[in-house]
Amino acid sequence: MNDQVIEQLNSLSGSLSIESIKDRLKEMIAIPSENPMAGEPRPGHREKEIGEYYLEQMSQLGMAVSSRDAAPGRPNVFGTRQGVGERPSLMLCGHLDTVPAEGYEQAYCAREADGRIYGRGSCDMKAGLACYLEVVRLLQEADVQLQGTLILCGVADEEWQMIGSREIGLNGPMADQCIIGEPSDLAVCPAHKGQHGLFIRTFGKAVHSSIPEHGENAIERMARVVTALSDYNAELASREPHPLCGHGRYSPGVIRGGDLVSAVPDFCELEIDRRLLPGDSAKSVRQDIEKRLESLKADDPGFRYEISDPSWDIPANDVPLDSPVVRSLLESSQLLTGSPVQASAFPGATDAPHLGSPAVVCGPGSLVQAHSLNEYVEIEQLTRATQMYLHAVFDLLA
Ligand SMILES: [Zn+2]
């Protein structure tokens, strides 16, 4: 950034209105947008209403707006502030849905106390969405002409199947760089592990349990499968770690088999969770499992198993540390906190790998409060997030 740009950035930072951010955040908390999860989308349990609100806000700020349904009642919404030149585009992206609020008293009455805003969605992630609007408000108010194009993007269904970001990955818009304001406590997270689930099934021969020697027990076979996989984490830990994500992980999560105690079960099913590193794939996971299970046939010629297609499949995310958006966020974080800042991995999986644009996670609020029955965001983090996003906008687009 040259001196003139820095001066303009500082001037806008000085005009930042925390009241405006808080008002937008409280208004958004008051619009229930629970993910319907496996149920039907319906008022309060879909993104339609919050999507309309966000479109209206972006439109009032002079953005060219549009929306596209990822499923009926479940829109992705977009706002574009066109640049005057050919410089890169930056997308500020966040999901519109929240997790359900069952058991959360007054989840949609936004409350301000102790320097925090409370309510469902306050940190995950309507705070990020509110900060994006303030960035655009500041640019609009000062009539700033940017070379590059700024895109705001509200996404459906992050909390379940991520149909919103998958749709954007297919149909755009694409951006040169993207920030996702998921609650990272404003840590700059260019990478995260992927989440991969699948079923392993074993088969047997059902007979009356009084003569088990005539049957083949699918549960006992599954016990051997579990044992065969018991050193899988040790093997993953022995592989080359990713600099930010560390090692992959394996966890057997759900097991089902048999339906009558007086019968030898002919079927058993185990669902496993595998946390992937950048570079891991469905194919490599399957190979790891097959390598362990094939050897079980030596002692049990009737041993038969099946590995399902992925029941859950979110790839890992990995944006280079030297990419402009990562460098810019690290720099502004360091400026604002006055201490050295390192990039880190985001603990959870996000929309990032689906978007088709390189995306870094950095947002206000903490994952400790996200999804809890006492969700909040620190107001100080709303200010700092907006300053960091504004810094990135000037750094990348001015
Ligand atoms: Zn989230």
CSV table of C-alpha atoms and ligand atoms in Angstrom, one decimal:
chain,number,residue,atom,x,y,z
A,1,MET,CA,0.0,0.0,0.0
A,2,ASN,CA,1.3,3.5,-0.8
A,3,ASP,CA,1.1,6.4,1.6
A,4,GLN,CA,-2.1,7.7,0.1
A,5,VAL,CA,-3.8,4.4,0.4
A,6,ILE,CA,-2.7,4.0,4.0
A,7,GLU,CA,-4.0,7.4,4.8
A,8,GLN,CA,-7.4,6.6,3.3
A,9,LEU,CA,-7.5,3.3,5.2
A,10,ASN,CA,-6.7,5.0,8.5
A,11,SER,CA,-9.3,7.6,7.8
A,12,LEU,CA,-12.0,5.0,7.2
A,13,SER,CA,-10.9,2.9,10.2
A,14,GLY,CA,-11.4,6.0,12.3
A,15,SER,CA,-15.0,6.3,11.0
A,16,LEU,CA,-15.9,2.8,11.9
A,17,SER,CA,-19.2,2.7,13.7
A,18,ILE,CA,-19.5,-0.1,16.3
A,19,GLU,CA,-23.1,1.0,16.8
A,20,SER,CA,-23.9,0.2,13.2
A,21,ILE,CA,-22.2,-3.2,13.4
A,22,LYS,CA,-24.0,-4.1,16.6
A,23,ASP,CA,-27.4,-3.0,15.2
A,24,ARG,CA,-27.0,-5.1,12.1
A,25,LEU,CA,-25.9,-8.1,14.2
A,26,LYS,CA,-28.8,-7.8,16.6
A,27,GLU,CA,-31.2,-7.5,13.6
A,28,MET,CA,-29.8,-10.7,12.1
A,29,ILE,CA,-29.9,-12.6,15.4
A,30,ALA,CA,-33.6,-11.7,15.6
A,31,ILE,CA,-34.2,-13.5,12.2
A,32,PRO,CA,-34.2,-17.2,13.0
A,33,SER,CA,-32.3,-19.1,10.3
A,34,GLU,CA,-31.9,-22.5,11.8
A,35,ASN,CA,-30.6,-25.1,9.5
A,36,PRO,CA,-33.5,-27.6,8.9
A,37,MET,CA,-30.8,-30.4,9.1
A,38,ALA,CA,-32.5,-33.6,7.9
A,39,GLY,CA,-36.0,-31.9,8.1
A,40,GLU,CA,-38.0,-29.8,5.6
A,41,PRO,CA,-37.1,-26.1,5.2
A,42,ARG,CA,-39.8,-24.0,6.7
A,43,PRO,CA,-40.1,-20.5,8.2
A,44,GLY,CA,-37.5,-20.1,10.9
A,45,HIS,CA,-35.7,-23.2,9.7
A,46,ARG,CA,-34.3,-22.0,6.4
A,47,GLU,CA,-32.2,-19.1,4.9
A,48,LYS,CA,-34.9,-17.3,2.9
A,49,GLU,CA,-35.7,-14.6,5.5
A,50,ILE,CA,-32.1,-13.8,6.5
A,51,GLY,CA,-31.2,-13.9,2.8
A,52,GLU,CA,-33.8,-11.3,2.0
A,53,TYR,CA,-32.5,-9.1,4.9
A,54,TYR,CA,-28.9,-9.4,3.7
A,55,LEU,CA,-29.8,-8.6,0.1
A,56,GLU,CA,-31.7,-5.5,1.2
A,57,GLN,CA,-28.7,-4.4,3.3
A,58,MET,CA,-26.3,-4.9,0.5
A,59,SER,CA,-28.6,-3.1,-1.9
A,60,GLN,CA,-28.9,-0.1,0.4
A,61,LEU,CA,-25.2,0.1,0.4
A,62,GLY,CA,-25.1,0.5,-3.4
A,63,MET,CA,-24.1,-3.1,-4.2
A,64,ALA,CA,-25.4,-4.9,-7.3
A,65,VAL,CA,-27.2,-7.8,-5.7
A,66,SER,CA,-28.5,-11.2,-6.8
A,67,SER,CA,-29.5,-14.5,-5.3
A,68,ARG,CA,-29.7,-18.1,-6.4
A,69,ASP,CA,-31.5,-20.9,-4.6
A,70,ALA,CA,-29.3,-23.9,-3.6
A,71,ALA,CA,-32.6,-25.6,-2.7
A,72,PRO,CA,-36.2,-24.2,-2.5
A,73,GLY,CA,-36.2,-21.5,0.3
A,74,ARG,CA,-32.5,-21.8,0.7
A,75,PRO,CA,-30.8,-19.0,-1.2
A,76,ASN,CA,-27.1,-18.0,-1.7
A,77,VAL,CA,-27.1,-14.2,-1.8
A,78,PHE,CA,-24.5,-12.0,-3.5
A,79,GLY,CA,-23.5,-8.3,-3.6
A,80,THR,CA,-20.9,-6.9,-5.9
A,81,ARG,CA,-19.0,-3.6,-5.6
A,82,GLN,CA,-17.4,-3.3,-9.0
A,83,GLY,CA,-13.9,-2.1,-9.2
A,84,VAL,CA,-12.8,0.5,-11.8
A,85,GLY,CA,-9.8,-1.5,-12.9
A,86,GLU,CA,-8.5,-5.0,-13.6
A,87,ARG,CA,-7.0,-5.6,-10.1
A,88,PRO,CA,-8.0,-8.8,-8.3
A,89,SER,CA,-11.4,-9.6,-6.7
A,90,LEU,CA,-11.9,-10.3,-3.0
A,91,MET,CA,-14.9,-12.2,-1.7
A,92,LEU,CA,-16.1,-11.8,1.9
A,93,CYS,CA,-18.1,-14.9,2.5
A,94,GLY,CA,-20.2,-16.2,5.4
A,95,HIS,CA,-23.0,-18.7,6.0
A,96,LEU,CA,-26.5,-17.5,6.7
A,97,ASP,CA,-27.7,-20.6,8.6
A,98,THR,CA,-27.3,-21.4,12.3
A,99,VAL,CA,-27.5,-24.6,14.3
A,100,PRO,CA,-30.9,-25.3,15.9
A,101,ALA,CA,-31.7,-23.5,19.1
A,102,GLU,CA,-33.5,-26.3,21.0
A,103,GLY,CA,-33.2,-25.7,24.7
A,104,TYR,CA,-31.7,-22.2,24.2
A,105,GLU,CA,-33.9,-19.7,26.1
A,106,GLN,CA,-34.5,-16.5,24.2
A,107,ALA,CA,-32.1,-17.5,21.5
A,108,TYR,CA,-33.4,-14.8,19.2
A,109,CYS,CA,-33.5,-11.9,21.6
A,110,ALA,CA,-30.1,-10.4,21.0
A,111,ARG,CA,-28.8,-9.2,24.3
A,112,GLU,CA,-25.8,-6.9,25.0
A,113,ALA,CA,-23.9,-7.2,28.3
A,114,ASP,CA,-20.4,-7.3,29.6
A,115,GLY,CA,-18.9,-6.1,26.3
A,116,ARG,CA,-20.6,-9.0,24.4
A,117,ILE,CA,-23.6,-9.6,22.2
A,118,TYR,CA,-25.5,-12.8,23.1
A,119,GLY,CA,-27.9,-14.9,21.0
A,120,ARG,CA,-28.0,-17.8,18.5
A,121,GLY,CA,-25.8,-17.0,15.5
A,122,SER,CA,-24.0,-14.2,17.3
A,123,CYS,CA,-20.6,-15.6,16.8
A,124,ASP,CA,-21.4,-18.4,14.3
A,125,MET,CA,-21.5,-16.4,12.1
A,126,LYS,CA,-23.7,-13.4,11.9
A,127,ALA,CA,-21.0,-11.4,13.5
A,128,GLY,CA,-18.8,-11.9,10.4
A,129,LEU,CA,-21.7,-11.0,8.2
A,130,ALA,CA,-22.3,-7.8,10.1
A,131,CYS,CA,-18.7,-6.8,9.9
A,132,TYR,CA,-18.7,-7.2,6.1
A,133,LEU,CA,-21.6,-4.8,5.8
A,134,GLU,CA,-19.7,-2.2,7.9
A,135,VAL,CA,-16.7,-2.5,5.5
A,136,VAL,CA,-19.0,-1.7,2.5
A,137,ARG,CA,-20.8,1.1,4.5
A,138,LEU,CA,-17.4,2.7,5.1
A,139,LEU,CA,-16.4,2.4,1.5
A,140,GLN,CA,-19.7,3.7,0.3
A,141,GLU,CA,-19.8,6.7,2.7
A,142,ALA,CA,-16.4,7.9,1.7
A,143,ASP,CA,-17.1,7.1,-2.0
A,144,VAL,CA,-13.9,5.1,-2.3
A,145,GLN,CA,-13.0,4.0,-5.8
A,146,LEU,CA,-11.2,0.6,-5.7
A,147,GLN,CA,-9.3,-0.9,-8.6
A,148,GLY,CA,-10.5,-4.4,-7.8
A,149,THR,CA,-14.0,-5.9,-7.2
A,150,LEU,CA,-15.4,-6.6,-3.8
A,151,ILE,CA,-18.0,-9.4,-3.5
A,152,LEU,CA,-20.1,-10.2,-0.4
A,153,CYS,CA,-21.6,-13.6,-0.3
A,154,GLY,CA,-24.1,-15.1,2.1
A,155,VAL,CA,-24.2,-18.9,1.9
A,156,ALA,CA,-26.9,-21.5,2.7
A,157,ASP,CA,-26.5,-24.7,4.6
A,158,GLU,CA,-23.0,-24.6,6.1
A,159,GLU,CA,-24.1,-26.4,9.2
A,160,TRP,CA,-25.3,-29.6,7.4
A,161,GLN,CA,-24.5,-30.7,3.9
A,162,MET,CA,-22.9,-27.4,2.6
A,163,ILE,CA,-25.2,-27.4,-0.5
A,164,GLY,CA,-24.8,-23.6,-0.6
A,165,SER,CA,-21.0,-23.5,-1.1
A,166,ARG,CA,-21.1,-26.5,-3.3
A,167,GLU,CA,-23.5,-24.6,-5.6
A,168,ILE,CA,-21.2,-21.6,-5.6
A,169,GLY,CA,-18.3,-23.9,-6.5
A,170,LEU,CA,-20.2,-25.0,-9.6
A,171,ASN,CA,-21.9,-21.7,-10.7
A,172,GLY,CA,-19.7,-19.0,-9.2
A,173,PRO,CA,-18.9,-16.3,-8.5
A,174,MET,CA,-15.2,-17.0,-8.3
A,175,ALA,CA,-12.8,-14.6,-6.7
A,176,ASP,CA,-9.0,-14.4,-6.6
A,177,GLN,CA,-9.1,-14.4,-2.8
A,178,CYS,CA,-11.7,-15.1,-0.3
A,179,ILE,CA,-12.1,-14.6,3.5
A,180,ILE,CA,-14.6,-16.6,5.5
A,181,GLY,CA,-15.5,-14.9,8.8
A,182,GLU,CA,-16.1,-18.1,10.8
A,183,PRO,CA,-15.4,-17.7,14.5
A,184,SER,CA,-11.6,-18.2,14.8
A,185,ASP,CA,-11.0,-15.6,17.6
A,186,LEU,CA,-9.5,-13.7,14.7
A,187,ALA,CA,-6.8,-16.2,14.2
A,188,VAL,CA,-5.7,-16.4,10.5
A,189,CYS,CA,-6.4,-19.9,9.4
A,190,PRO,CA,-5.4,-20.7,5.8
A,191,ALA,CA,-5.8,-24.5,6.4
A,192,HIS,CA,-8.1,-27.0,8.0
A,193,LYS,CA,-8.5,-30.7,8.0
A,194,GLY,CA,-11.2,-32.4,5.9
A,195,GLN,CA,-13.9,-34.6,7.4
A,196,HIS,CA,-14.6,-38.0,5.8
A,197,GLY,CA,-17.0,-40.6,7.0
A,198,LEU,CA,-17.8,-44.1,5.6
A,199,PHE,CA,-19.4,-47.4,6.6
A,200,ILE,CA,-17.5,-50.7,6.9
A,201,ARG,CA,-19.9,-53.7,6.7
A,202,THR,CA,-19.2,-57.3,7.6
A,203,PHE,CA,-21.4,-60.2,6.7
A,204,GLY,CA,-22.0,-63.7,8.2
A,205,LYS,CA,-24.5,-66.6,8.2
A,206,ALA,CA,-27.5,-66.4,10.5
A,207,VAL,CA,-28.4,-69.5,12.5
A,208,HIS,CA,-30.1,-70.2,15.8
A,209,SER,CA,-27.8,-69.0,18.6
A,210,SER,CA,-28.0,-72.5,20.3
A,211,ILE,CA,-25.8,-73.8,17.4
A,212,PRO,CA,-23.4,-70.9,16.7
A,213,GLU,CA,-20.8,-73.3,15.3
A,214,HIS,CA,-23.0,-73.7,12.3
A,215,GLY,CA,-23.2,-70.0,11.6
A,216,GLU,CA,-20.8,-67.2,10.9
A,217,ASN,CA,-21.0,-64.2,13.2
A,218,ALA,CA,-20.8,-60.8,11.6
A,219,ILE,CA,-20.3,-59.0,14.9
A,220,GLU,CA,-17.3,-61.2,15.7
A,221,ARG,CA,-15.9,-60.4,12.3
A,222,MET,CA,-16.4,-56.7,13.0
A,223,ALA,CA,-14.5,-57.1,16.2
A,224,ARG,CA,-11.6,-58.2,14.2
A,225,VAL,CA,-12.0,-55.2,11.9
A,226,VAL,CA,-11.9,-52.9,14.8
A,227,THR,CA,-8.8,-54.6,16.1
A,228,ALA,CA,-7.2,-54.5,12.7
A,229,LEU,CA,-7.8,-50.7,12.6
A,230,SER,CA,-6.6,-50.1,16.2
A,231,ASP,CA,-3.1,-49.0,15.1
A,232,TYR,CA,-4.4,-46.8,12.3
A,233,ASN,CA,-3.9,-43.6,14.3
A,234,ALA,CA,-0.4,-44.6,15.2
A,235,GLU,CA,0.3,-45.0,11.5
A,236,LEU,CA,-1.2,-41.6,10.7
A,237,ALA,CA,0.9,-40.1,13.4
A,238,SER,CA,4.0,-41.6,11.8
A,239,ARG,CA,3.4,-39.9,8.5
A,240,GLU,CA,4.8,-36.5,7.5
A,241,PRO,CA,2.7,-33.9,9.3
A,242,HIS,CA,1.1,-30.9,7.6
A,243,PRO,CA,2.8,-27.7,8.9
A,244,LEU,CA,-0.5,-26.3,10.3
A,245,CYS,CA,-2.9,-29.3,10.5
A,246,GLY,CA,-0.5,-31.8,12.0
A,247,HIS,CA,-1.6,-35.4,11.6
A,248,GLY,CA,-4.8,-37.1,10.2
A,249,ARG,CA,-7.1,-38.9,12.6
A,250,TYR,CA,-9.3,-42.0,12.6
A,251,SER,CA,-12.2,-42.7,15.0
A,252,PRO,CA,-14.7,-45.5,15.0
A,253,GLY,CA,-18.0,-43.7,15.8
A,254,VAL,CA,-21.1,-45.8,15.4
A,255,ILE,CA,-21.7,-49.6,15.3
A,256,ARG,CA,-24.8,-51.6,14.5
A,257,GLY,CA,-25.3,-55.3,14.1
A,258,GLY,CA,-27.7,-58.1,14.9
A,259,ASP,CA,-31.4,-57.8,15.8
A,260,LEU,CA,-32.1,-60.8,18.0
A,261,VAL,CA,-30.0,-62.1,20.8
A,262,SER,CA,-31.1,-65.7,19.9
A,263,ALA,CA,-29.7,-65.5,16.4
A,264,VAL,CA,-26.2,-65.4,15.1
A,265,PRO,CA,-26.0,-62.0,13.3
A,266,ASP,CA,-25.3,-62.0,9.6
A,267,PHE,CA,-24.7,-58.3,9.3
A,268,CYS,CA,-22.7,-55.6,11.2
A,269,GLU,CA,-21.9,-52.0,10.2
A,270,LEU,CA,-19.3,-49.6,11.6
A,271,GLU,CA,-19.3,-45.9,10.7
A,272,ILE,CA,-15.9,-44.3,11.0
A,273,ASP,CA,-14.8,-40.7,11.0
A,274,ARG,CA,-11.5,-39.8,9.3
A,275,ARG,CA,-10.0,-36.3,9.5
A,276,LEU,CA,-8.1,-35.7,6.3
A,277,LEU,CA,-4.9,-33.7,5.7
A,278,PRO,CA,-4.5,-31.7,2.5
A,279,GLY,CA,-3.5,-34.3,-0.1
A,280,ASP,CA,-5.5,-37.1,1.5
A,281,SER,CA,-8.4,-38.5,-0.7
A,282,ALA,CA,-11.3,-40.9,-0.5
A,283,LYS,CA,-9.2,-43.3,-2.5
A,284,SER,CA,-6.2,-43.1,-0.2
A,285,VAL,CA,-8.5,-43.7,2.9
A,286,ARG,CA,-10.1,-46.7,1.2
A,287,GLN,CA,-6.6,-48.1,0.4
A,288,ASP,CA,-5.5,-47.7,4.0
A,289,ILE,CA,-8.5,-49.7,5.2
A,290,GLU,CA,-8.4,-52.4,2.6
A,291,LYS,CA,-4.7,-53.0,3.3
A,292,ARG,CA,-5.6,-53.8,6.9
A,293,LEU,CA,-8.8,-55.8,6.2
A,294,GLU,CA,-7.5,-58.0,3.4
A,295,SER,CA,-5.1,-59.7,5.7
A,296,LEU,CA,-8.0,-60.9,7.9
A,297,LYS,CA,-9.0,-63.3,5.1
A,298,ALA,CA,-6.0,-65.5,5.8
A,299,ASP,CA,-7.4,-66.8,9.1
A,300,ASP,CA,-11.1,-66.6,8.1
A,301,PRO,CA,-11.6,-67.7,4.4
A,302,GLY,CA,-15.3,-66.8,4.6
A,303,PHE,CA,-14.5,-63.2,5.8
A,304,ARG,CA,-16.3,-60.7,3.6
A,305,TYR,CA,-16.6,-57.0,4.0
A,306,GLU,CA,-17.7,-53.9,2.1
A,307,ILE,CA,-16.6,-50.3,2.3
A,308,SER,CA,-19.3,-47.8,1.4
A,309,ASP,CA,-19.1,-44.6,-0.6
A,310,PRO,CA,-18.3,-41.7,1.7
A,311,SER,CA,-21.2,-40.8,4.0
A,312,TRP,CA,-19.6,-37.5,4.8
A,313,ASP,CA,-17.0,-35.8,2.6
A,314,ILE,CA,-15.6,-32.4,3.2
A,315,PRO,CA,-12.1,-31.9,1.7
A,316,ALA,CA,-9.2,-30.3,3.6
A,317,ASN,CA,-8.5,-26.7,3.0
A,318,ASP,CA,-5.0,-25.4,2.2
A,319,VAL,CA,-4.2,-21.9,1.0
A,320,PRO,CA,-0.5,-21.1,0.6
A,321,LEU,CA,0.9,-19.0,3.5
A,322,ASP,CA,2.4,-16.5,1.1
A,323,SER,CA,-0.9,-15.8,-0.7
A,324,PRO,CA,-1.8,-12.1,-0.6
A,325,VAL,CA,-4.9,-12.4,1.5
A,326,VAL,CA,-3.1,-14.5,4.2
A,327,ARG,CA,-0.2,-12.1,4.3
A,328,SER,CA,-2.5,-9.1,4.5
A,329,LEU,CA,-4.6,-10.6,7.4
A,330,LEU,CA,-1.4,-11.6,9.4
A,331,GLU,CA,0.0,-8.1,8.9
A,332,SER,CA,-3.2,-6.3,10.1
A,333,SER,CA,-3.5,-8.6,13.0
A,334,GLN,CA,0.0,-7.9,14.0
A,335,LEU,CA,-0.5,-4.1,13.7
A,336,LEU,CA,-3.7,-4.2,15.8
A,337,THR,CA,-2.5,-6.5,18.5
A,338,GLY,CA,1.1,-5.3,18.6
A,339,SER,CA,2.5,-8.8,18.9
A,340,PRO,CA,3.8,-11.3,16.4
A,341,VAL,CA,1.1,-13.4,14.8
A,342,GLN,CA,1.4,-16.9,13.2
A,343,ALA,CA,-1.1,-18.6,10.9
A,344,SER,CA,-2.8,-21.6,12.3
A,345,ALA,CA,-5.2,-24.3,11.3
A,346,PHE,CA,-9.0,-23.9,11.9
A,347,PRO,CA,-10.2,-26.8,14.1
A,348,GLY,CA,-13.4,-27.5,12.2
A,349,ALA,CA,-14.4,-28.0,8.6
A,350,THR,CA,-15.9,-25.1,6.6
A,351,ASP,CA,-17.3,-24.0,3.3
A,352,ALA,CA,-13.8,-23.1,2.2
A,353,PRO,CA,-12.8,-26.1,0.1
A,354,HIS,CA,-16.1,-26.0,-1.9
A,355,LEU,CA,-16.1,-22.4,-3.1
A,356,GLY,CA,-13.7,-22.8,-6.0
A,357,SER,CA,-11.8,-19.7,-4.7
A,358,PRO,CA,-8.8,-19.8,-2.4
A,359,ALA,CA,-10.3,-19.1,1.0
A,360,VAL,CA,-8.8,-18.3,4.4
A,361,VAL,CA,-10.8,-18.5,7.6
A,362,CYS,CA,-10.6,-15.5,10.0
A,363,GLY,CA,-13.5,-14.2,12.0
A,364,PRO,CA,-14.8,-12.7,15.2
A,365,GLY,CA,-16.0,-15.0,18.1
A,366,SER,CA,-14.8,-18.3,19.4
A,367,LEU,CA,-15.7,-21.9,18.5
A,368,VAL,CA,-16.0,-22.5,22.2
A,369,GLN,CA,-19.2,-20.5,22.2
A,370,ALA,CA,-20.4,-21.6,18.7
A,371,HIS,CA,-23.2,-24.2,18.8
A,372,SER,CA,-23.5,-23.7,22.6
A,373,LEU,CA,-26.6,-22.6,24.5
A,374,ASN,CA,-24.9,-19.4,25.5
A,375,GLU,CA,-23.5,-18.1,22.3
A,376,TYR,CA,-21.8,-14.7,22.2
A,377,VAL,CA,-19.3,-12.5,20.5
A,378,GLU,CA,-17.0,-10.0,22.1
A,379,ILE,CA,-17.7,-6.5,20.8
A,380,GLU,CA,-14.0,-5.7,20.7
A,381,GLN,CA,-13.6,-8.5,18.2
A,382,LEU,CA,-16.3,-7.0,16.0
A,383,THR,CA,-14.2,-3.8,15.7
A,384,ARG,CA,-11.0,-5.6,15.1
A,385,ALA,CA,-12.5,-8.0,12.5
A,386,THR,CA,-13.9,-5.0,10.6
A,387,GLN,CA,-10.5,-3.3,10.7
A,388,MET,CA,-8.8,-6.5,9.4
A,389,TYR,CA,-11.3,-6.9,6.6
A,390,LEU,CA,-10.9,-3.2,5.6
A,391,HIS,CA,-7.2,-3.6,5.6
A,392,ALA,CA,-7.4,-6.6,3.3
A,393,VAL,CA,-9.8,-4.7,1.0
A,394,PHE,CA,-7.3,-1.8,0.6
A,395,ASP,CA,-4.3,-4.1,0.5
A,396,LEU,CA,-5.7,-6.3,-2.3
A,397,LEU,CA,-8.1,-4.1,-4.2
A,398,ALA,CA,-6.9,-0.4,-4.0
B,1,ZN,ZN,-20.1,-21.5,11.2
